[in-house]
Amino acid sequence: MGYSRVAWCVLLLLQYTAAEPRPDFALGVTVQGSSRVGIAANDAKTIISGVKKSAVDYVVRSELPLLPSVLTIVKDVAGQFQTLATTLVTSITTLASDSSGNVDTVFGAAVDAVTNTITFADVTLPTLTAPLVPLIGRPLLEKFQDSLQHISKALVPMKSRLNDLKTGAQNAVTEAGSTTDIATAIILKNLKRSVIAQLVYALQLLRATVPVLKYTVDSTVDGIAVADQYMLDLSSKVDSTIGEKSVVAASLDDIIGAIDKTITDTMTAIGTDLGKLQTGYAALANVRSTTSAGQLSMLLAKFADNLTALGTKDPTVRTILNSLKDAVLDVYDVTAPLFFIYDSYLVNSLMTTLVANGKYSQYCFYKYKDYLFAMLDTIAIEASECVDKEVARLEYFRKTIELMLELLFFDFEDIAGDLTTCNKIVDATNLEECTTSLAAIYTKLETAFEAMFALGYDVVSREVKATSYRLKICMRLSQSSLGNTEIPMLMAKITDCDEFGPLQQND
C-alpha cells in the first residue's frame, strides 16, 4: 500500500522531531556521526541512578551493631560512586550538546569527572572499605574492589577518547581559525568518527559494567535485611522460650502469684480483725478509764504496725519471690551464646557469614540458621523439667506458709473477750489489776507476734534462695552438654561451611 504525499510529510516530520540532536563537542558546528553519544550517556545515567537505592532505603531494626556498621559503609561506597558517575555522564551529555566554543573548559569538566571517578576506584575505595575487614573479613571488600576494577575498563578508555577528542577539537579550531565556521573536512580530519564511536562504546561499556556494583550493593543489603529479620525473630524466640515471657517464667509466675496471694490474703484478714479489735476497744468505757488504758491502746496499735512493717520491708516479699525468675534467667549463662544473642560469638559468626556476602554466605546461613531455634527449644524443655520440680516443692512451701500465718490469729483472738471481761468489773481496784495484768501479758505476746512476722519474712527469703540454688544445679547439669559440646560444634560447622561450602569436612 502506498502512502499519500501528506502522509509522507507527516512521517518525515515525526522522524525529524523524534531524532536526537547531534552533539557539537563545544564547537558551533555539527560533528558528523556523533548523535549516539548523548543517547549512550543517558542510558548509562539510568543504570547509575539506581546504584545506591537499596542501601539508602533500608533501615536496620534490630540491635545488632554489625548491621548498621556494614550498611553505613555500603551506603558510602554506593553513594559516592553514584554521585561521581552521575556527574561524569552529565558532563559528557553537556559536552555533547555544547556549542559555546569553550573547548578547554567543557572538555576539561568531562575529563575531570572521569578522573575523579577513577581516583575514587583507586584511592578512595580502599579507605572506605578497610573497616569491613575486622567486621566481616575480606569477601565484600574484594567484591567492591573487583566491581570498580570492572567499571574502570570503561573509565580508562573513556578518559583517553575524551582527551583525543579535546585535542581534535582544539586542532580544528586552530586550523579553521574559528569555533563556529569550521569546514566539514576539517571536522572529519580532527574529530574522527572512529574515536567518537570508541567514546560511545566506552559509555555503553560503563552501562554494562555498573550492574556488578549495583548487584554487590543490593545483595549485601539483602543479606543485611535477612540478618536483621533473623535477629528480630531470634529475639522473639528467646523471649518466648527462655525469657521473661516464656512458658518457664509463666510457670514460676503462677506459683509466685499463689504464694504472694496466700501471704497477702492472710495479712488482709489479720488487718481486718485487728481493725475490729481496735474499734471494739474504743467502746469499753471502764477499761479505757484505767491507768493501763494508754498502754493497751498502744499495744493494739503495735499489733497492727507489724503489718505495715512487713509491707515496707526492703526488698518486699513480692520482690523476693520474683527473684526466682531472675535465678532461672541468670542460670542460662551456660548457654549464653543462645540466650544473650546480641553478645554471642555463635550468633555473630552466623550473621557475619551472611552479611560478608562471600562465596557461600547465604548457603551457609540457610543451612544452619534453624539450629539455634532448635537448641532454644531444647533448653526450654530441659529448663521446664527443672522448674516443674521446684514448682511442686514451692506449692508444698505455700501450704506451709499458710499454716504458719494462720498461727498468728491465735495471738490476738482472745484479746477482745479478755478486755470485755475486765470491762464488766465494777470494783476499781480489781478492774485496775485486770487491765494491768492483761497489758503486761499481751505486751510480751505482741513481741512474739512481731518475731513471727520477722520469721515468716526470713523463711520466705531463705526458701527462695534454696529454690534458686536447686534450679541452678538442675539447669547447669541439663545444659552442660549443649553448652560444652553442641554450641562449639555448631560454631565449627559454620566456620567450615563459610570456607568450604558443600565440601566442608566438619559436618
Coordinates of C-alpha atoms in Angstrom, one line a residue:
M1 CA 0.0 0.0 0.0
G2 CA 1.5 3.4 -0.9
Y3 CA 1.5 6.5 1.2
S4 CA -0.1 9.8 0.2
R5 CA 2.1 12.8 -0.1
V6 CA 0.6 14.3 3.1
A7 CA 1.3 11.0 5.0
W8 CA 4.9 11.1 3.8
C9 CA 5.3 14.6 5.0
V10 CA 3.8 13.8 8.4
L11 CA 6.1 10.7 8.7
L12 CA 9.2 12.7 7.9
L13 CA 8.1 15.4 10.4
L14 CA 7.7 12.8 13.1
Q15 CA 11.1 11.3 12.4
Y16 CA 12.7 14.7 12.5
T17 CA 11.1 15.7 15.8
A18 CA 11.9 12.3 17.4
A19 CA 15.6 12.4 16.3
E20 CA 18.3 13.0 18.9
P21 CA 20.2 16.3 18.5
R22 CA 23.7 15.7 17.4
P23 CA 26.4 16.8 19.8
D24 CA 28.7 19.6 19.0
F25 CA 31.6 19.0 21.4
A26 CA 31.9 22.7 22.3
L27 CA 32.0 23.7 18.6
G28 CA 29.5 25.8 16.8
V29 CA 29.1 23.2 14.1
T30 CA 27.7 19.7 13.9
V31 CA 30.1 16.8 14.3
Q32 CA 29.2 14.1 11.9
G33 CA 28.4 10.6 13.2
S34 CA 28.2 11.6 16.9
S35 CA 24.5 11.5 17.6
R36 CA 24.8 8.4 19.8
V37 CA 27.0 10.0 22.5
G38 CA 24.1 11.7 24.2
I39 CA 21.9 8.6 24.0
A40 CA 24.7 6.3 25.4
A41 CA 25.4 8.8 28.2
N42 CA 21.7 8.9 29.2
D43 CA 21.4 5.1 29.1
A44 CA 24.4 4.9 31.4
K45 CA 22.9 7.5 33.7
T46 CA 19.7 5.5 34.0
I47 CA 21.6 2.5 35.3
I48 CA 23.9 4.6 37.6
S49 CA 20.9 6.3 39.2
G50 CA 19.8 3.1 40.9
V51 CA 23.2 2.0 42.5
K52 CA 22.5 3.4 46.0
K53 CA 18.8 3.0 46.2
S54 CA 18.6 -0.2 48.2
A55 CA 21.2 0.9 50.7
V56 CA 19.5 4.3 51.2
D57 CA 16.0 2.9 51.5
Y58 CA 16.8 0.2 54.2
V59 CA 16.7 1.0 57.9
V60 CA 18.1 -1.6 60.4
R61 CA 15.5 -2.5 63.1
S62 CA 17.4 -5.0 65.3
E63 CA 20.0 -4.1 67.9
L64 CA 23.0 -6.0 66.3
P65 CA 25.7 -3.3 65.8
L66 CA 27.3 -5.3 62.9
L67 CA 24.4 -4.5 60.6
P68 CA 24.3 -0.7 60.7
S69 CA 28.1 -0.6 60.7
V70 CA 28.3 -2.6 57.4
L71 CA 25.2 -0.8 56.0
T72 CA 26.9 2.6 56.6
I73 CA 30.0 1.5 54.6
V74 CA 27.9 0.2 51.8
K75 CA 25.9 3.5 51.7
D76 CA 29.1 5.4 51.5
V77 CA 30.6 3.4 48.6
A78 CA 27.3 3.4 46.6
G79 CA 26.5 7.0 47.3
Q80 CA 29.9 8.4 46.5
F81 CA 30.2 6.3 43.3
Q82 CA 26.7 7.3 42.2
T83 CA 27.4 11.0 42.7
L84 CA 30.7 10.9 40.8
A85 CA 29.4 8.7 38.0
T86 CA 26.3 10.8 37.6
T87 CA 28.5 13.9 37.3
L88 CA 30.6 12.1 34.7
V89 CA 27.7 11.1 32.4
T90 CA 26.1 14.5 32.9
S91 CA 29.3 16.3 31.9
I92 CA 29.6 14.2 28.8
T93 CA 25.9 14.9 27.9
T94 CA 26.6 18.6 28.4
L95 CA 29.8 18.4 26.3
A96 CA 28.0 16.5 23.6
S97 CA 25.4 19.3 23.1
D98 CA 27.6 22.3 23.9
S99 CA 28.3 24.9 21.2
S100 CA 29.9 27.6 23.4
G101 CA 33.4 27.4 21.8
N102 CA 34.9 26.9 25.3
V103 CA 36.7 23.7 24.2
D104 CA 39.2 23.6 27.1
T105 CA 36.5 24.3 29.8
V106 CA 33.8 21.9 28.6
F107 CA 36.1 19.1 27.7
G108 CA 38.1 19.7 30.9
A109 CA 35.0 19.3 33.0
A110 CA 34.2 15.9 31.4
V111 CA 37.8 14.7 31.7
D112 CA 38.0 15.8 35.3
A113 CA 34.7 13.9 36.1
V114 CA 36.2 10.7 34.7
T115 CA 39.4 11.3 36.5
N116 CA 37.6 11.8 39.8
T117 CA 35.7 8.5 39.3
I118 CA 38.9 6.7 38.5
T119 CA 40.5 8.2 41.6
F120 CA 37.5 7.0 43.7
A121 CA 38.1 3.5 42.5
D122 CA 41.9 3.5 43.0
V123 CA 42.3 5.7 46.1
T124 CA 39.1 6.4 48.0
L125 CA 37.5 3.0 47.8
P126 CA 40.3 1.2 49.8
T127 CA 39.9 3.7 52.6
L128 CA 36.1 3.3 52.7
T129 CA 36.1 -0.4 52.7
A130 CA 39.1 -1.1 55.0
P131 CA 36.8 -1.1 58.2
L132 CA 35.0 -4.1 56.6
V133 CA 37.9 -6.4 57.3
P134 CA 37.6 -6.5 61.2
L135 CA 33.8 -6.6 60.9
I136 CA 33.2 -9.3 58.2
G137 CA 36.5 -10.2 56.7
R138 CA 37.5 -9.6 53.0
P139 CA 34.7 -11.0 50.8
L140 CA 32.7 -7.8 50.4
L141 CA 35.8 -5.6 50.2
E142 CA 37.1 -7.8 47.4
K143 CA 33.7 -7.6 45.6
F144 CA 33.8 -3.8 45.8
Q145 CA 37.3 -3.8 44.5
D146 CA 36.5 -6.1 41.6
S147 CA 33.4 -4.2 40.8
L148 CA 35.2 -0.9 40.5
Q149 CA 38.1 -2.5 38.6
H150 CA 35.5 -3.9 36.2
I151 CA 33.9 -0.4 35.8
S152 CA 37.4 1.0 35.2
K153 CA 37.5 -1.0 31.9
A154 CA 35.1 1.7 30.6
L155 CA 36.6 4.7 32.5
V156 CA 40.2 4.4 31.4
P157 CA 39.5 4.3 27.6
M158 CA 36.7 6.9 28.1
K159 CA 39.2 9.4 29.5
S160 CA 41.7 8.6 26.7
R161 CA 39.0 9.2 24.0
L162 CA 37.8 12.4 25.6
N163 CA 41.4 13.7 25.6
D164 CA 41.7 12.6 21.9
L165 CA 38.5 14.5 21.0
K166 CA 39.6 17.5 23.0
T167 CA 42.9 17.6 21.1
G168 CA 41.0 17.2 17.8
A169 CA 38.6 20.0 18.7
Q170 CA 41.5 22.3 19.6
N171 CA 43.2 21.4 16.3
A172 CA 40.0 22.0 14.3
V173 CA 39.6 25.5 15.8
T174 CA 43.2 26.3 15.2
E175 CA 43.1 25.1 11.6
A176 CA 39.8 26.9 10.9
G177 CA 40.6 30.0 12.9
S178 CA 37.1 29.9 14.3
T179 CA 34.9 27.9 16.7
T180 CA 31.8 28.3 14.5
D181 CA 32.9 28.4 10.9
I182 CA 34.7 25.1 10.5
A183 CA 34.6 23.1 7.3
T184 CA 33.3 19.6 7.3
A185 CA 36.6 18.3 6.0
I186 CA 38.4 19.8 9.0
I187 CA 35.9 18.2 11.4
L188 CA 36.2 14.8 9.8
K189 CA 40.0 15.0 9.9
N190 CA 40.4 16.1 13.5
L191 CA 37.3 14.5 15.2
K192 CA 37.3 11.1 13.6
R193 CA 34.2 9.0 13.6
S194 CA 36.2 6.1 14.9
V195 CA 37.2 8.0 18.0
I196 CA 33.6 9.1 18.6
A197 CA 32.5 5.5 18.2
Q198 CA 35.0 4.5 20.7
L199 CA 33.7 7.1 23.2
V200 CA 30.1 5.7 22.6
Y201 CA 31.4 2.2 23.2
A202 CA 33.1 3.3 26.4
L203 CA 29.8 4.8 27.6
Q204 CA 28.0 1.6 26.6
L205 CA 30.7 -0.4 28.5
L206 CA 30.1 1.8 31.5
R207 CA 26.4 1.0 31.3
A208 CA 27.3 -2.7 31.0
T209 CA 29.8 -2.7 34.0
V210 CA 27.9 -0.7 36.6
P211 CA 25.3 -3.5 37.3
V212 CA 28.0 -5.6 39.0
L213 CA 28.4 -2.8 41.6
K214 CA 24.7 -2.5 41.9
Y215 CA 24.4 -6.2 42.4
T216 CA 27.1 -6.1 45.1
V217 CA 25.3 -3.3 46.9
D218 CA 21.8 -4.9 46.5
S219 CA 22.9 -8.4 47.5
T220 CA 24.7 -7.1 50.6
V221 CA 21.7 -5.0 51.6
D222 CA 19.5 -8.1 51.0
G223 CA 21.8 -10.1 53.3
I224 CA 21.6 -7.3 56.0
A225 CA 17.8 -7.3 55.7
V226 CA 17.7 -11.1 56.1
A227 CA 20.1 -10.9 59.1
D228 CA 18.0 -8.1 60.6
Q229 CA 14.8 -10.0 60.4
Y230 CA 16.5 -13.1 61.7
M231 CA 17.7 -11.2 64.8
L232 CA 14.2 -10.0 65.5
D233 CA 12.8 -13.5 65.1
L234 CA 15.5 -15.0 67.3
S235 CA 15.0 -12.3 70.0
S236 CA 11.3 -13.2 70.0
K237 CA 12.1 -16.8 70.2
V238 CA 14.3 -16.2 73.2
D239 CA 11.6 -14.3 74.9
S240 CA 9.0 -17.0 74.2
T241 CA 11.2 -19.9 75.2
I242 CA 13.5 -18.9 78.0
G243 CA 12.9 -15.2 78.6
E244 CA 10.6 -13.3 80.9
K245 CA 7.7 -14.0 78.6
S246 CA 8.4 -17.7 78.3
V247 CA 6.4 -20.7 79.5
V248 CA 9.2 -21.4 82.0
A249 CA 8.8 -18.0 83.5
A250 CA 5.0 -18.3 83.4
S251 CA 5.2 -21.5 85.4
L252 CA 7.1 -19.6 88.1
D253 CA 4.7 -16.6 87.8
D254 CA 1.8 -18.9 88.8
I255 CA 3.4 -20.2 91.9
I256 CA 4.9 -16.9 92.8
G257 CA 1.4 -15.3 92.5
A258 CA -0.1 -18.1 94.6
I259 CA 2.4 -17.7 97.4
D260 CA 2.1 -13.9 97.3
K261 CA -1.8 -14.2 97.4
T262 CA -1.6 -16.6 100.4
I263 CA 0.5 -14.1 102.3
T264 CA -1.5 -11.0 101.1
D265 CA -4.9 -12.6 101.9
T266 CA -3.8 -13.6 105.3
M267 CA -2.3 -10.2 106.1
T268 CA -5.5 -8.6 104.9
A269 CA -7.6 -10.9 107.2
I270 CA -5.3 -10.1 110.2
G271 CA -5.6 -6.4 109.4
T272 CA -9.4 -6.6 109.3
D273 CA -9.5 -8.5 112.6
L274 CA -7.1 -6.0 114.3
G275 CA -9.2 -3.1 113.0
K276 CA -12.3 -4.6 114.5
L277 CA -10.4 -5.2 117.8
Q278 CA -9.4 -1.5 118.0
T279 CA -12.9 -0.4 117.2
G280 CA -14.3 -2.7 119.9
Y281 CA -11.8 -1.4 122.4
A282 CA -13.0 2.1 121.9
A283 CA -16.4 1.1 123.2
L284 CA -15.0 -0.4 126.5
A285 CA -15.5 2.7 128.7
N286 CA -14.4 1.0 132.1
V287 CA -11.2 -0.4 130.6
R288 CA -10.3 2.9 128.9
S289 CA -10.7 4.7 132.3
T290 CA -7.9 2.7 133.9
T291 CA -4.2 3.8 134.2
S292 CA -3.3 0.9 131.8
A293 CA -5.6 2.2 129.1
G294 CA -2.9 4.1 127.2
Q295 CA -0.6 1.1 127.3
L296 CA -3.4 -1.1 126.0
S297 CA -4.3 1.3 123.2
M298 CA -0.6 1.5 122.2
L299 CA -0.4 -2.3 122.4
L300 CA -3.2 -2.8 120.0
A301 CA -1.7 -0.3 117.6
K302 CA 1.6 -2.2 117.7
F303 CA -0.1 -5.4 116.7
A304 CA -1.4 -3.6 113.6
D305 CA 2.0 -1.9 113.0
N306 CA 3.6 -5.3 112.2
L307 CA 1.5 -5.5 109.0
T308 CA 2.8 -2.1 107.9
A309 CA 6.4 -3.0 108.8
L310 CA 6.1 -6.2 106.7
G311 CA 4.8 -4.1 103.7
T312 CA 7.8 -1.7 103.9
K313 CA 10.5 -4.4 104.1
D314 CA 13.2 -3.9 101.5
P315 CA 13.2 -6.0 99.4
T316 CA 9.5 -6.7 99.6
V317 CA 8.2 -10.2 99.8
R318 CA 7.0 -9.9 96.2
T319 CA 10.4 -8.8 95.1
I320 CA 12.0 -11.7 96.8
L321 CA 9.6 -14.1 95.2
N322 CA 10.1 -12.5 91.8
S323 CA 13.8 -13.1 92.1
L324 CA 13.1 -16.7 91.4
K325 CA 12.7 -15.8 87.8
D326 CA 16.0 -13.9 87.8
A327 CA 17.6 -17.0 89.2
V328 CA 16.2 -19.0 86.2
L329 CA 17.3 -16.5 83.7
D330 CA 20.8 -16.0 85.2
V331 CA 21.5 -19.7 85.1
Y332 CA 21.3 -19.7 81.3
D333 CA 24.9 -18.4 81.2
V334 CA 25.9 -22.0 80.4
T335 CA 24.2 -21.5 77.1
A336 CA 24.8 -17.7 76.8
P337 CA 25.6 -17.9 73.1
L338 CA 22.0 -18.8 72.6
F339 CA 20.4 -16.6 75.2
F340 CA 22.4 -13.3 75.1
I341 CA 22.1 -13.1 71.3
Y342 CA 23.4 -9.6 70.9
D343 CA 26.7 -10.6 72.7
S344 CA 27.1 -14.1 71.3
Y345 CA 30.1 -15.4 69.3
L346 CA 27.8 -18.0 67.8
V347 CA 25.2 -15.6 66.5
N348 CA 27.9 -13.2 65.4
S349 CA 29.6 -15.9 63.4
L350 CA 26.3 -16.8 61.6
M351 CA 25.5 -13.1 61.0
T352 CA 29.0 -12.3 59.8
T353 CA 28.9 -15.2 57.4
L354 CA 25.7 -14.0 55.9
V355 CA 26.5 -10.2 55.8
A356 CA 30.0 -10.8 54.5
N357 CA 28.4 -11.6 51.1
G358 CA 31.0 -14.3 50.5
K359 CA 31.0 -17.3 48.2
Y360 CA 28.8 -19.5 50.4
S361 CA 27.3 -16.8 52.6
Q362 CA 23.6 -17.4 52.1
Y363 CA 24.0 -21.1 51.6
C364 CA 25.7 -21.5 55.0
F365 CA 23.2 -19.2 56.7
Y366 CA 20.2 -21.2 55.5
K367 CA 22.0 -24.4 56.2
Y368 CA 22.4 -23.6 59.9
K369 CA 20.0 -20.8 60.8
D370 CA 17.3 -23.0 62.4
Y371 CA 19.8 -24.9 64.6
L372 CA 19.7 -22.0 67.0
F373 CA 15.9 -22.2 67.3
A374 CA 16.1 -26.0 67.8
M375 CA 18.7 -25.5 70.6
L376 CA 16.5 -22.9 72.3
D377 CA 13.6 -25.4 72.3
T378 CA 15.9 -28.0 73.9
I379 CA 16.9 -25.5 76.6
A380 CA 13.3 -24.7 77.2
I381 CA 12.2 -28.3 77.6
E382 CA 15.1 -29.1 79.9
A383 CA 14.5 -26.0 81.9
S384 CA 10.8 -26.7 82.2
E385 CA 11.6 -30.1 83.8
C386 CA 13.8 -28.4 86.4
V387 CA 11.2 -25.7 87.1
D388 CA 8.4 -28.2 87.4
K389 CA 10.2 -30.0 90.2
E390 CA 10.6 -26.7 92.1
V391 CA 7.0 -25.6 91.4
A392 CA 5.9 -28.8 93.2
R393 CA 8.1 -28.0 96.1
L394 CA 7.0 -24.4 96.2
E395 CA 3.4 -25.5 96.3
Y396 CA 4.2 -27.5 99.5
F397 CA 6.0 -24.5 100.8
R398 CA 2.9 -22.3 100.1
K399 CA 0.8 -24.6 102.2
T400 CA 3.4 -24.5 105.0
I401 CA 3.5 -20.7 104.9
E402 CA -0.3 -20.6 105.1
L403 CA -0.3 -22.8 108.2
M404 CA 2.4 -20.6 109.8
L405 CA 0.5 -17.5 109.1
E406 CA -2.7 -18.9 110.5
L407 CA -1.0 -19.3 113.8
L408 CA -0.8 -15.6 114.1
F409 CA -4.6 -15.3 114.6
F410 CA -4.2 -17.2 117.9
D411 CA -2.0 -14.4 119.3
F412 CA -4.8 -11.9 119.4
E413 CA -8.1 -13.9 119.0
D414 CA -8.8 -13.8 122.8
I415 CA -7.9 -10.1 123.4
A416 CA -11.4 -8.8 122.7
G417 CA -13.0 -11.3 125.1
D418 CA -10.4 -10.7 127.8
L419 CA -10.9 -7.0 127.7
T420 CA -14.7 -7.3 127.7
T421 CA -14.4 -9.5 130.9
C422 CA -12.3 -6.8 132.5
N423 CA -14.7 -4.1 131.4
K424 CA -17.5 -5.8 133.4
I425 CA -15.6 -5.5 136.7
V426 CA -17.2 -2.8 138.9
D427 CA -14.6 -2.7 141.7
A428 CA -12.0 -0.1 140.6
T429 CA -9.1 -1.9 142.2
N430 CA -10.0 -5.2 140.6
L431 CA -10.5 -3.5 137.3
E432 CA -7.1 -1.9 137.5
E433 CA -5.5 -5.2 138.4
C434 CA -7.2 -6.9 135.5
T435 CA -6.1 -4.4 132.9
T436 CA -2.6 -4.1 134.2
S437 CA -2.2 -7.9 134.1
L438 CA -3.6 -8.0 130.5
A439 CA -1.3 -5.2 129.4
A440 CA 1.8 -7.0 130.8
I441 CA 1.0 -10.3 129.3
Y442 CA -0.1 -9.0 125.9
T443 CA 2.9 -6.8 125.6
K444 CA 5.1 -10.0 125.7
L445 CA 2.7 -11.7 123.3
E446 CA 3.0 -8.8 120.9
T447 CA 6.7 -9.1 120.9
A448 CA 6.4 -12.8 120.0
F449 CA 3.8 -11.8 117.3
E450 CA 6.3 -9.4 115.8
A451 CA 9.0 -12.1 115.9
M452 CA 6.7 -14.4 113.9
F453 CA 6.4 -11.8 111.2
A454 CA 10.2 -11.5 111.0
L455 CA 10.4 -15.3 110.9
G456 CA 7.9 -15.5 108.1
Y457 CA 9.8 -12.9 106.0
D458 CA 13.1 -14.8 106.8
V459 CA 11.6 -18.2 105.9
V460 CA 10.4 -16.8 102.5
S461 CA 13.8 -15.3 101.8
R462 CA 15.7 -18.5 102.7
E463 CA 13.3 -20.8 100.7
V464 CA 13.6 -18.6 97.6
K465 CA 17.4 -18.8 97.9
A466 CA 17.3 -22.6 98.3
T467 CA 15.0 -22.9 95.3
S468 CA 17.3 -20.7 93.3
Y469 CA 20.3 -22.9 94.1
R470 CA 18.4 -26.1 93.3
L471 CA 17.3 -24.6 90.0
K472 CA 20.9 -23.6 89.1
I473 CA 22.2 -27.1 89.8
C474 CA 19.5 -28.8 87.8
M475 CA 19.7 -26.5 84.8
R476 CA 23.5 -26.4 84.7
L477 CA 23.6 -30.2 84.6
S478 CA 20.9 -30.4 82.0
Q479 CA 22.6 -27.8 79.7
S480 CA 26.2 -28.8 80.2
S481 CA 26.2 -31.0 77.1
L482 CA 24.7 -28.3 75.0
G483 CA 27.0 -25.6 76.3
N484 CA 30.2 -27.6 76.2
T485 CA 29.6 -29.7 73.1
E486 CA 26.8 -28.7 70.8
I487 CA 27.3 -25.0 70.6
P488 CA 31.1 -25.2 70.0
M489 CA 30.4 -27.9 67.3
L490 CA 27.9 -25.7 65.6
M491 CA 30.3 -22.8 65.6
A492 CA 32.9 -25.0 63.9
K493 CA 30.4 -26.1 61.3
I494 CA 29.5 -22.5 60.4
T495 CA 33.2 -21.6 60.1
D496 CA 34.0 -24.6 57.9
C497 CA 30.9 -24.0 55.7
D498 CA 32.0 -20.4 55.2
E499 CA 35.3 -21.6 53.9
F500 CA 34.5 -24.8 52.0
G501 CA 30.7 -24.6 51.3
P502 CA 29.2 -28.0 50.4
L503 CA 32.7 -29.6 50.6
Q504 CA 33.2 -28.8 54.2
Q505 CA 34.7 -31.6 56.3
N506 CA 33.3 -30.8 59.7
D507 CA 29.6 -31.7 59.2

